[in-house]
């Protein structure tokens, strides 16, 4: 058996590149371009200290005399700032790379938080049913009546009021993840609940009950693998929403501290200089944010269609 495992695995790997999903992917040039852009963006963000031309966090390397330089201008030391500099003399290209890193980390972490919370509550609600199901769904309905950004603002404000003032900047990153994450669990819960209610009445679940398997084990080993199909699509699209929400909160001044160059913070800082002619400070971070969210949405739309057998 062990000797056959290697060849069997070797035969499975080429099947991944010969299936319907891979064929659909290669036949969509816009999706391929979006995926390539996301790969570059993720790699640049992950290796920002080595990819970025300058370190915007290194105060010793900043020179106020290099502030608000136009794209392509040379600094006092002869260096070229291809996308210009901001009001503190930071290279805009470097701040965009570091800003995308922070925005993606916040987005991915908040999506994971929403996913775990929503899938867990959806499984329990759909499998147990009864009053617990009614209670969870009524809470979800109440939350759906408010915009996600409003819930995130409320949670962020409450968290800041409970924390000591000198710890606001230190914990702002984690508060932001929690605020965005708690505002996005409903979609996961409602989708997983509906799938779980279908799966719990099938014969394989009833057979597991007959042999004495506990509810927790049934949910974990049998129901969960069969209800996670739509979750991947929701998570992909939710990532774009989370990045936009982070940028919105930072633009409003209640997200990442101003000293940390997230994309929303960069757009807010550049907005103050827009009417004085320094358009590049807000324009380039804004374009980067739009391209990032657009690429994620295009990939999510394709994934939704590719995983739907009725559209293939």
mmCIF file of C-alpha atoms in Angstrom:
data_model
loop_
_atom_site.group_PDB
_atom_site.id
_atom_site.type_symbol
_atom_site.label_atom_id
_atom_site.label_comp_id
_atom_site.label_asym_id
_atom_site.label_seq_id
_atom_site.Cartn_x
_atom_site.Cartn_y
_atom_site.Cartn_z
ATOM 1 C CA UNK A 1 0.000 0.000 0.000
ATOM 2 C CA UNK A 2 2.804 2.404 0.895
ATOM 3 C CA UNK A 3 4.551 1.702 -2.401
ATOM 4 C CA UNK A 4 1.428 2.617 -4.363
ATOM 5 C CA UNK A 5 0.919 5.920 -2.509
ATOM 6 C CA UNK A 6 3.627 7.751 -4.415
ATOM 7 C CA UNK A 7 2.483 6.813 -7.936
ATOM 8 C CA UNK A 8 -1.140 7.419 -6.963
ATOM 9 C CA UNK A 9 -0.289 10.921 -5.738
ATOM 10 C CA UNK A 10 1.741 11.506 -8.888
ATOM 11 C CA UNK A 11 -1.270 10.609 -10.997
ATOM 12 C CA UNK A 12 -3.544 12.960 -9.048
ATOM 13 C CA UNK A 13 -1.389 16.067 -9.382
ATOM 14 C CA UNK A 14 -1.700 16.387 -13.193
ATOM 15 C CA UNK A 15 -5.479 15.980 -12.841
ATOM 16 C CA UNK A 16 -5.593 19.343 -11.065
ATOM 17 C CA UNK A 17 -4.342 21.026 -14.236
ATOM 18 C CA UNK A 18 -6.692 19.054 -16.492
ATOM 19 C CA UNK A 19 -9.992 19.602 -14.674
ATOM 20 C CA UNK A 20 -12.871 21.899 -15.521
ATOM 21 C CA UNK A 21 -11.847 24.567 -12.988
ATOM 22 C CA UNK A 22 -8.318 24.882 -14.371
ATOM 23 C CA UNK A 23 -9.676 24.935 -17.923
ATOM 24 C CA UNK A 24 -12.103 27.700 -16.933
ATOM 25 C CA UNK A 25 -9.257 29.621 -15.302
ATOM 26 C CA UNK A 26 -6.974 29.504 -18.345
ATOM 27 C CA UNK A 27 -9.853 30.542 -20.631
ATOM 28 C CA UNK A 28 -10.453 33.783 -18.719
ATOM 29 C CA UNK A 29 -7.618 36.250 -19.431
ATOM 30 C CA UNK A 30 -8.979 38.851 -17.001
ATOM 31 C CA UNK A 31 -9.037 36.284 -14.198
ATOM 32 C CA UNK A 32 -5.486 35.176 -15.005
ATOM 33 C CA UNK A 33 -4.367 38.813 -14.972
ATOM 34 C CA UNK A 34 -6.158 39.402 -11.662
ATOM 35 C CA UNK A 35 -4.559 36.316 -10.124
ATOM 36 C CA UNK A 36 -1.120 37.378 -11.354
ATOM 37 C CA UNK A 37 -1.605 40.862 -9.906
ATOM 38 C CA UNK A 38 -2.679 39.409 -6.557
ATOM 39 C CA UNK A 39 0.327 37.092 -6.468
ATOM 40 C CA UNK A 40 2.644 40.049 -7.097
ATOM 41 C CA UNK A 41 0.814 42.169 -4.514
ATOM 42 C CA UNK A 42 0.938 39.429 -1.865
ATOM 43 C CA UNK A 43 4.624 38.714 -2.506
ATOM 44 C CA UNK A 44 5.514 42.417 -2.440
ATOM 45 C CA UNK A 45 3.578 42.875 0.786
ATOM 46 C CA UNK A 46 5.078 39.764 2.395
ATOM 47 C CA UNK A 47 8.641 40.762 1.474
ATOM 48 C CA UNK A 48 8.163 44.512 1.865
ATOM 49 C CA UNK A 49 11.452 45.084 3.779
ATOM 50 C CA UNK A 50 13.378 43.641 0.813
ATOM 51 C CA UNK A 51 11.148 44.852 -2.052
ATOM 52 C CA UNK A 52 10.423 48.453 -1.032
ATOM 53 C CA UNK A 53 13.089 50.977 -2.112
ATOM 54 C CA UNK A 54 13.007 52.668 1.313
ATOM 55 C CA UNK A 55 11.788 51.905 4.811
ATOM 56 C CA UNK A 56 9.049 54.424 5.738
ATOM 57 C CA UNK A 57 9.358 53.391 9.411
ATOM 58 C CA UNK A 58 13.050 54.314 9.591
ATOM 59 C CA UNK A 59 12.908 57.904 10.843
ATOM 60 C CA UNK A 60 16.679 58.269 10.566
ATOM 61 C CA UNK A 61 16.507 57.846 6.788
ATOM 62 C CA UNK A 62 13.751 60.440 6.288
ATOM 63 C CA UNK A 63 14.599 63.980 5.284
ATOM 64 C CA UNK A 64 11.924 66.661 5.576
ATOM 65 C CA UNK A 65 13.612 68.481 2.702
ATOM 66 C CA UNK A 66 12.460 65.646 0.434
ATOM 67 C CA UNK A 67 8.794 66.173 1.315
ATOM 68 C CA UNK A 68 6.045 66.578 -1.335
ATOM 69 C CA UNK A 69 8.335 65.887 -4.285
ATOM 70 C CA UNK A 70 6.576 65.155 -7.561
ATOM 71 C CA UNK A 71 6.860 61.730 -9.235
ATOM 72 C CA UNK A 72 10.238 61.215 -10.882
ATOM 73 C CA UNK A 73 12.026 63.989 -8.986
ATOM 74 C CA UNK A 74 15.414 63.401 -7.396
ATOM 75 C CA UNK A 75 16.069 63.903 -3.705
ATOM 76 C CA UNK A 76 18.894 65.821 -2.072
ATOM 77 C CA UNK A 77 21.106 62.712 -2.097
ATOM 78 C CA UNK A 78 20.416 62.016 -5.775
ATOM 79 C CA UNK A 79 17.845 59.247 -5.208
ATOM 80 C CA UNK A 80 14.842 59.087 -7.522
ATOM 81 C CA UNK A 81 11.310 58.932 -6.112
ATOM 82 C CA UNK A 82 9.333 57.352 -8.952
ATOM 83 C CA UNK A 83 5.919 58.008 -7.361
ATOM 84 C CA UNK A 84 6.948 61.115 -5.431
ATOM 85 C CA UNK A 85 7.065 61.658 -1.673
ATOM 86 C CA UNK A 86 4.494 62.565 0.975
ATOM 87 C CA UNK A 87 4.451 65.384 3.503
ATOM 88 C CA UNK A 88 7.021 63.629 5.716
ATOM 89 C CA UNK A 89 9.468 62.881 2.944
ATOM 90 C CA UNK A 90 8.500 59.216 2.689
ATOM 91 C CA UNK A 91 8.713 57.529 -0.701
ATOM 92 C CA UNK A 92 5.126 56.972 -1.893
ATOM 93 C CA UNK A 93 5.989 53.685 -3.641
ATOM 94 C CA UNK A 94 7.491 52.306 -0.436
ATOM 95 C CA UNK A 95 4.538 53.454 1.667
ATOM 96 C CA UNK A 96 2.134 51.795 -0.792
ATOM 97 C CA UNK A 97 4.001 48.474 -0.493
ATOM 98 C CA UNK A 98 4.038 48.675 3.302
ATOM 99 C CA UNK A 99 0.460 49.978 3.330
ATOM 100 C CA UNK A 100 -0.763 47.084 1.197
ATOM 101 C CA UNK A 101 0.973 44.759 3.635
ATOM 102 C CA UNK A 102 -0.970 46.161 6.583
ATOM 103 C CA UNK A 103 -4.267 46.279 4.680
ATOM 104 C CA UNK A 104 -3.916 42.664 3.540
ATOM 105 C CA UNK A 105 -2.939 41.426 7.010
ATOM 106 C CA UNK A 106 -5.944 43.182 8.556
ATOM 107 C CA UNK A 107 -8.218 41.903 5.780
ATOM 108 C CA UNK A 108 -7.046 38.280 5.942
ATOM 109 C CA UNK A 109 -7.081 38.171 9.761
ATOM 110 C CA UNK A 110 -10.582 39.649 9.969
ATOM 111 C CA UNK A 111 -11.859 37.259 7.269
ATOM 112 C CA UNK A 112 -10.450 34.283 9.181
ATOM 113 C CA UNK A 113 -12.105 35.567 12.359
ATOM 114 C CA UNK A 114 -15.460 35.982 10.584
ATOM 115 C CA UNK A 115 -15.103 32.606 8.890
ATOM 116 C CA UNK A 116 -14.408 30.671 12.097
ATOM 117 C CA UNK A 117 -17.166 32.451 14.003
ATOM 118 C CA UNK A 118 -19.741 32.296 11.208
ATOM 119 C CA UNK A 119 -19.086 28.678 10.220
ATOM 120 C CA UNK A 120 -19.149 27.570 13.861
ATOM 121 C CA UNK A 121 -22.426 29.325 14.620
ATOM 122 C CA UNK A 122 -23.938 28.186 11.322
ATOM 123 C CA UNK A 123 -23.088 24.548 12.014
ATOM 124 C CA UNK A 124 -24.522 24.669 15.533
ATOM 125 C CA UNK A 125 -27.608 26.584 14.427
ATOM 126 C CA UNK A 126 -28.379 24.295 11.495
ATOM 127 C CA UNK A 127 -27.654 21.011 13.251
ATOM 128 C CA UNK A 128 -29.222 21.681 16.657
ATOM 129 C CA UNK A 129 -32.153 23.814 15.505
ATOM 130 C CA UNK A 130 -34.898 24.820 17.906
ATOM 131 C CA UNK A 131 -34.589 27.859 20.149
ATOM 132 C CA UNK A 132 -30.824 28.102 19.715
ATOM 133 C CA UNK A 133 -31.246 28.319 15.956
ATOM 134 C CA UNK A 134 -33.953 30.966 16.342
ATOM 135 C CA UNK A 135 -31.812 33.027 18.713
ATOM 136 C CA UNK A 136 -28.695 32.959 16.486
ATOM 137 C CA UNK A 137 -30.683 33.825 13.384
ATOM 138 C CA UNK A 138 -32.508 36.702 15.076
ATOM 139 C CA UNK A 139 -29.163 38.149 16.143
ATOM 140 C CA UNK A 140 -27.985 37.761 12.552
ATOM 141 C CA UNK A 141 -31.125 39.485 11.246
ATOM 142 C CA UNK A 142 -30.617 42.395 13.622
ATOM 143 C CA UNK A 143 -27.002 42.773 12.544
ATOM 144 C CA UNK A 144 -27.967 42.663 8.861
ATOM 145 C CA UNK A 145 -30.187 45.707 9.416
ATOM 146 C CA UNK A 146 -27.067 47.824 10.035
ATOM 147 C CA UNK A 147 -24.265 48.523 7.540
ATOM 148 C CA UNK A 148 -21.043 46.635 8.275
ATOM 149 C CA UNK A 149 -19.055 49.869 8.491
ATOM 150 C CA UNK A 150 -21.460 51.206 11.142
ATOM 151 C CA UNK A 151 -21.052 48.059 13.260
ATOM 152 C CA UNK A 152 -17.272 48.257 12.907
ATOM 153 C CA UNK A 153 -17.333 51.913 13.978
ATOM 154 C CA UNK A 154 -19.510 51.077 16.987
ATOM 155 C CA UNK A 155 -17.293 48.204 18.135
ATOM 156 C CA UNK A 156 -14.129 50.235 17.575
ATOM 157 C CA UNK A 157 -15.545 53.146 19.599
ATOM 158 C CA UNK A 158 -16.661 50.899 22.462
ATOM 159 C CA UNK A 159 -13.301 49.122 22.563
ATOM 160 C CA UNK A 160 -11.403 52.411 22.629
ATOM 161 C CA UNK A 161 -13.579 53.754 25.441
ATOM 162 C CA UNK A 162 -12.803 50.677 27.546
ATOM 163 C CA UNK A 163 -9.042 50.788 26.971
ATOM 164 C CA UNK A 164 -6.571 53.180 28.607
ATOM 165 C CA UNK A 165 -5.780 56.107 26.326
ATOM 166 C CA UNK A 166 -2.047 55.337 26.222
ATOM 167 C CA UNK A 167 -2.805 51.871 24.805
ATOM 168 C CA UNK A 168 -4.986 52.986 21.902
ATOM 169 C CA UNK A 169 -2.220 52.975 19.294
ATOM 170 C CA UNK A 170 -0.733 49.719 20.560
ATOM 171 C CA UNK A 171 -4.008 47.803 20.401
ATOM 172 C CA UNK A 172 -5.579 49.621 17.436
ATOM 173 C CA UNK A 173 -4.424 46.889 15.037
ATOM 174 C CA UNK A 174 -6.137 44.097 16.992
ATOM 175 C CA UNK A 175 -9.246 46.160 17.721
ATOM 176 C CA UNK A 176 -9.606 46.853 14.008
ATOM 177 C CA UNK A 177 -9.364 43.147 13.150
ATOM 178 C CA UNK A 178 -11.977 42.308 15.775
ATOM 179 C CA UNK A 179 -14.302 45.115 14.657
ATOM 180 C CA UNK A 180 -14.191 44.134 10.975
ATOM 181 C CA UNK A 181 -14.355 40.430 11.777
ATOM 182 C CA UNK A 182 -17.389 40.666 14.059
ATOM 183 C CA UNK A 183 -19.248 42.646 11.412
ATOM 184 C CA UNK A 184 -18.901 39.956 8.723
ATOM 185 C CA UNK A 185 -19.802 36.616 10.324
ATOM 186 C CA UNK A 186 -23.488 36.690 9.349
ATOM 187 C CA UNK A 187 -23.035 35.699 5.693
ATOM 188 C CA UNK A 188 -21.019 32.637 6.652
ATOM 189 C CA UNK A 189 -23.487 31.621 9.365
ATOM 190 C CA UNK A 190 -26.588 31.896 7.172
ATOM 191 C CA UNK A 191 -24.996 30.029 4.262
ATOM 192 C CA UNK A 192 -23.562 27.225 6.396
ATOM 193 C CA UNK A 193 -26.814 26.930 8.375
ATOM 194 C CA UNK A 194 -28.824 26.312 5.217
ATOM 195 C CA UNK A 195 -26.372 23.683 3.957
ATOM 196 C CA UNK A 196 -26.216 22.018 7.380
ATOM 197 C CA UNK A 197 -30.016 21.717 7.572
ATOM 198 C CA UNK A 198 -29.899 19.822 4.279
ATOM 199 C CA UNK A 199 -27.002 17.562 5.304
ATOM 200 C CA UNK A 200 -28.291 16.637 8.776
ATOM 201 C CA UNK A 201 -31.251 14.687 7.348
ATOM 202 C CA UNK A 202 -29.192 12.624 4.913
ATOM 203 C CA UNK A 203 -28.604 8.923 5.406
ATOM 204 C CA UNK A 204 -24.889 9.106 6.225
ATOM 205 C CA UNK A 205 -25.615 11.432 9.179
ATOM 206 C CA UNK A 206 -28.430 9.190 10.405
ATOM 207 C CA UNK A 207 -26.118 6.169 10.104
ATOM 208 C CA UNK A 208 -23.501 7.960 12.198
ATOM 209 C CA UNK A 209 -26.113 8.599 14.877
ATOM 210 C CA UNK A 210 -27.183 4.930 14.863
ATOM 211 C CA UNK A 211 -23.656 3.686 15.561
ATOM 212 C CA UNK A 212 -23.450 6.029 18.553
ATOM 213 C CA UNK A 213 -21.259 8.800 17.164
ATOM 214 C CA UNK A 214 -21.562 12.064 19.143
ATOM 215 C CA UNK A 215 -23.011 15.234 17.661
ATOM 216 C CA UNK A 216 -19.725 17.098 17.850
ATOM 217 C CA UNK A 217 -17.891 14.384 15.959
ATOM 218 C CA UNK A 218 -20.645 14.149 13.346
ATOM 219 C CA UNK A 219 -20.507 17.898 12.756
ATOM 220 C CA UNK A 220 -16.707 17.985 12.566
ATOM 221 C CA UNK A 221 -16.035 14.857 10.514
ATOM 222 C CA UNK A 222 -19.103 14.540 8.302
ATOM 223 C CA UNK A 223 -21.181 17.712 8.064
ATOM 224 C CA UNK A 224 -18.425 20.343 7.939
ATOM 225 C CA UNK A 225 -16.559 18.935 4.880
ATOM 226 C CA UNK A 226 -19.824 18.922 2.919
ATOM 227 C CA UNK A 227 -20.896 22.501 3.656
ATOM 228 C CA UNK A 228 -17.628 24.365 3.034
ATOM 229 C CA UNK A 229 -18.054 24.710 -0.731
ATOM 230 C CA UNK A 230 -19.691 28.166 -0.718
ATOM 231 C CA UNK A 231 -17.505 29.350 2.178
ATOM 232 C CA UNK A 232 -14.439 29.740 -0.046
ATOM 233 C CA UNK A 233 -16.345 32.009 -2.432
ATOM 234 C CA UNK A 234 -17.758 34.101 0.418
ATOM 235 C CA UNK A 235 -14.307 34.418 1.993
ATOM 236 C CA UNK A 236 -12.765 35.612 -1.273
ATOM 237 C CA UNK A 237 -15.364 38.322 -1.798
ATOM 238 C CA UNK A 238 -15.355 39.191 1.916
ATOM 239 C CA UNK A 239 -11.598 39.829 1.723
ATOM 240 C CA UNK A 240 -12.247 42.706 -0.684
ATOM 241 C CA UNK A 241 -14.940 44.088 1.636
ATOM 242 C CA UNK A 242 -12.592 43.806 4.628
ATOM 243 C CA UNK A 243 -9.816 45.697 2.828
ATOM 244 C CA UNK A 244 -12.276 48.439 1.850
ATOM 245 C CA UNK A 245 -13.624 48.612 5.410
ATOM 246 C CA UNK A 246 -10.107 48.936 6.827
ATOM 247 C CA UNK A 247 -9.319 51.714 4.368
ATOM 248 C CA UNK A 248 -12.578 53.491 5.223
ATOM 249 C CA UNK A 249 -11.973 53.307 8.971
ATOM 250 C CA UNK A 250 -8.376 54.486 8.582
ATOM 251 C CA UNK A 251 -9.546 57.298 6.301
ATOM 252 C CA UNK A 252 -11.983 58.388 9.012
ATOM 253 C CA UNK A 253 -9.177 58.327 11.569
ATOM 254 C CA UNK A 254 -10.507 55.469 13.719
ATOM 255 C CA UNK A 255 -8.462 52.607 12.275
ATOM 256 C CA UNK A 256 -4.716 52.224 12.002
ATOM 257 C CA UNK A 257 -2.743 55.051 13.714
ATOM 258 C CA UNK A 258 -1.570 57.893 11.431
ATOM 259 C CA UNK A 259 2.065 56.861 11.955
ATOM 260 C CA UNK A 260 1.376 53.503 10.278
ATOM 261 C CA UNK A 261 1.081 53.772 6.462
ATOM 262 C CA UNK A 262 -1.950 51.654 5.616
ATOM 263 C CA UNK A 263 -3.649 52.436 2.306
ATOM 264 C CA UNK A 264 -6.556 54.192 4.021
ATOM 265 C CA UNK A 265 -4.207 56.332 6.111
ATOM 266 C CA UNK A 266 -2.184 57.286 3.030
ATOM 267 C CA UNK A 267 -5.327 58.356 1.166
ATOM 268 C CA UNK A 268 -6.474 60.442 4.137
ATOM 269 C CA UNK A 269 -3.089 62.162 4.470
ATOM 270 C CA UNK A 270 -2.905 62.832 0.732
ATOM 271 C CA UNK A 271 -6.445 64.229 0.698
ATOM 272 C CA UNK A 272 -5.227 67.224 2.717
ATOM 273 C CA UNK A 273 -2.781 68.102 -0.067
ATOM 274 C CA UNK A 274 -5.013 67.325 -3.046
ATOM 275 C CA UNK A 275 -6.178 70.886 -3.665
ATOM 276 C CA UNK A 276 -2.689 72.327 -3.267
ATOM 277 C CA UNK A 277 -1.428 70.397 -6.297
ATOM 278 C CA UNK A 278 0.241 67.397 -4.625
ATOM 279 C CA UNK A 279 -2.201 64.947 -6.224
ATOM 280 C CA UNK A 280 0.169 61.967 -6.211
ATOM 281 C CA UNK A 281 0.109 61.561 -2.421
ATOM 282 C CA UNK A 282 -3.515 60.392 -2.502
ATOM 283 C CA UNK A 283 -3.853 59.329 -6.143
ATOM 284 C CA UNK A 284 -1.359 56.446 -6.222
ATOM 285 C CA UNK A 285 -2.501 54.813 -2.929
ATOM 286 C CA UNK A 286 -6.097 55.178 -4.143
ATOM 287 C CA UNK A 287 -5.290 53.496 -7.462
ATOM 288 C CA UNK A 288 -3.462 50.702 -5.613
ATOM 289 C CA UNK A 289 -6.496 50.139 -3.380
ATOM 290 C CA UNK A 290 -8.896 50.069 -6.349
ATOM 291 C CA UNK A 291 -6.738 47.596 -8.295
ATOM 292 C CA UNK A 292 -6.326 45.349 -5.258
ATOM 293 C CA UNK A 293 -10.050 45.215 -4.493
ATOM 294 C CA UNK A 294 -10.974 44.853 -8.171
ATOM 295 C CA UNK A 295 -8.607 41.907 -8.621
ATOM 296 C CA UNK A 296 -10.009 40.151 -5.539
ATOM 297 C CA UNK A 297 -13.600 40.715 -6.698
ATOM 298 C CA UNK A 298 -12.877 39.420 -10.209
ATOM 299 C CA UNK A 299 -11.236 36.317 -8.790
ATOM 300 C CA UNK A 300 -14.145 35.801 -6.387
ATOM 301 C CA UNK A 301 -16.729 36.138 -9.179
ATOM 302 C CA UNK A 302 -14.873 33.601 -11.305
ATOM 303 C CA UNK A 303 -14.544 31.202 -8.368
ATOM 304 C CA UNK A 304 -18.281 31.438 -7.711
ATOM 305 C CA UNK A 305 -19.080 30.533 -11.303
ATOM 306 C CA UNK A 306 -16.387 27.846 -11.538
ATOM 307 C CA UNK A 307 -17.615 26.026 -8.427
ATOM 308 C CA UNK A 308 -21.240 26.116 -9.595
ATOM 309 C CA UNK A 309 -21.835 22.971 -11.713
ATOM 310 C CA UNK A 310 -24.982 24.509 -13.221
ATOM 311 C CA UNK A 311 -22.863 27.184 -14.948
ATOM 312 C CA UNK A 312 -20.314 24.806 -16.422
#
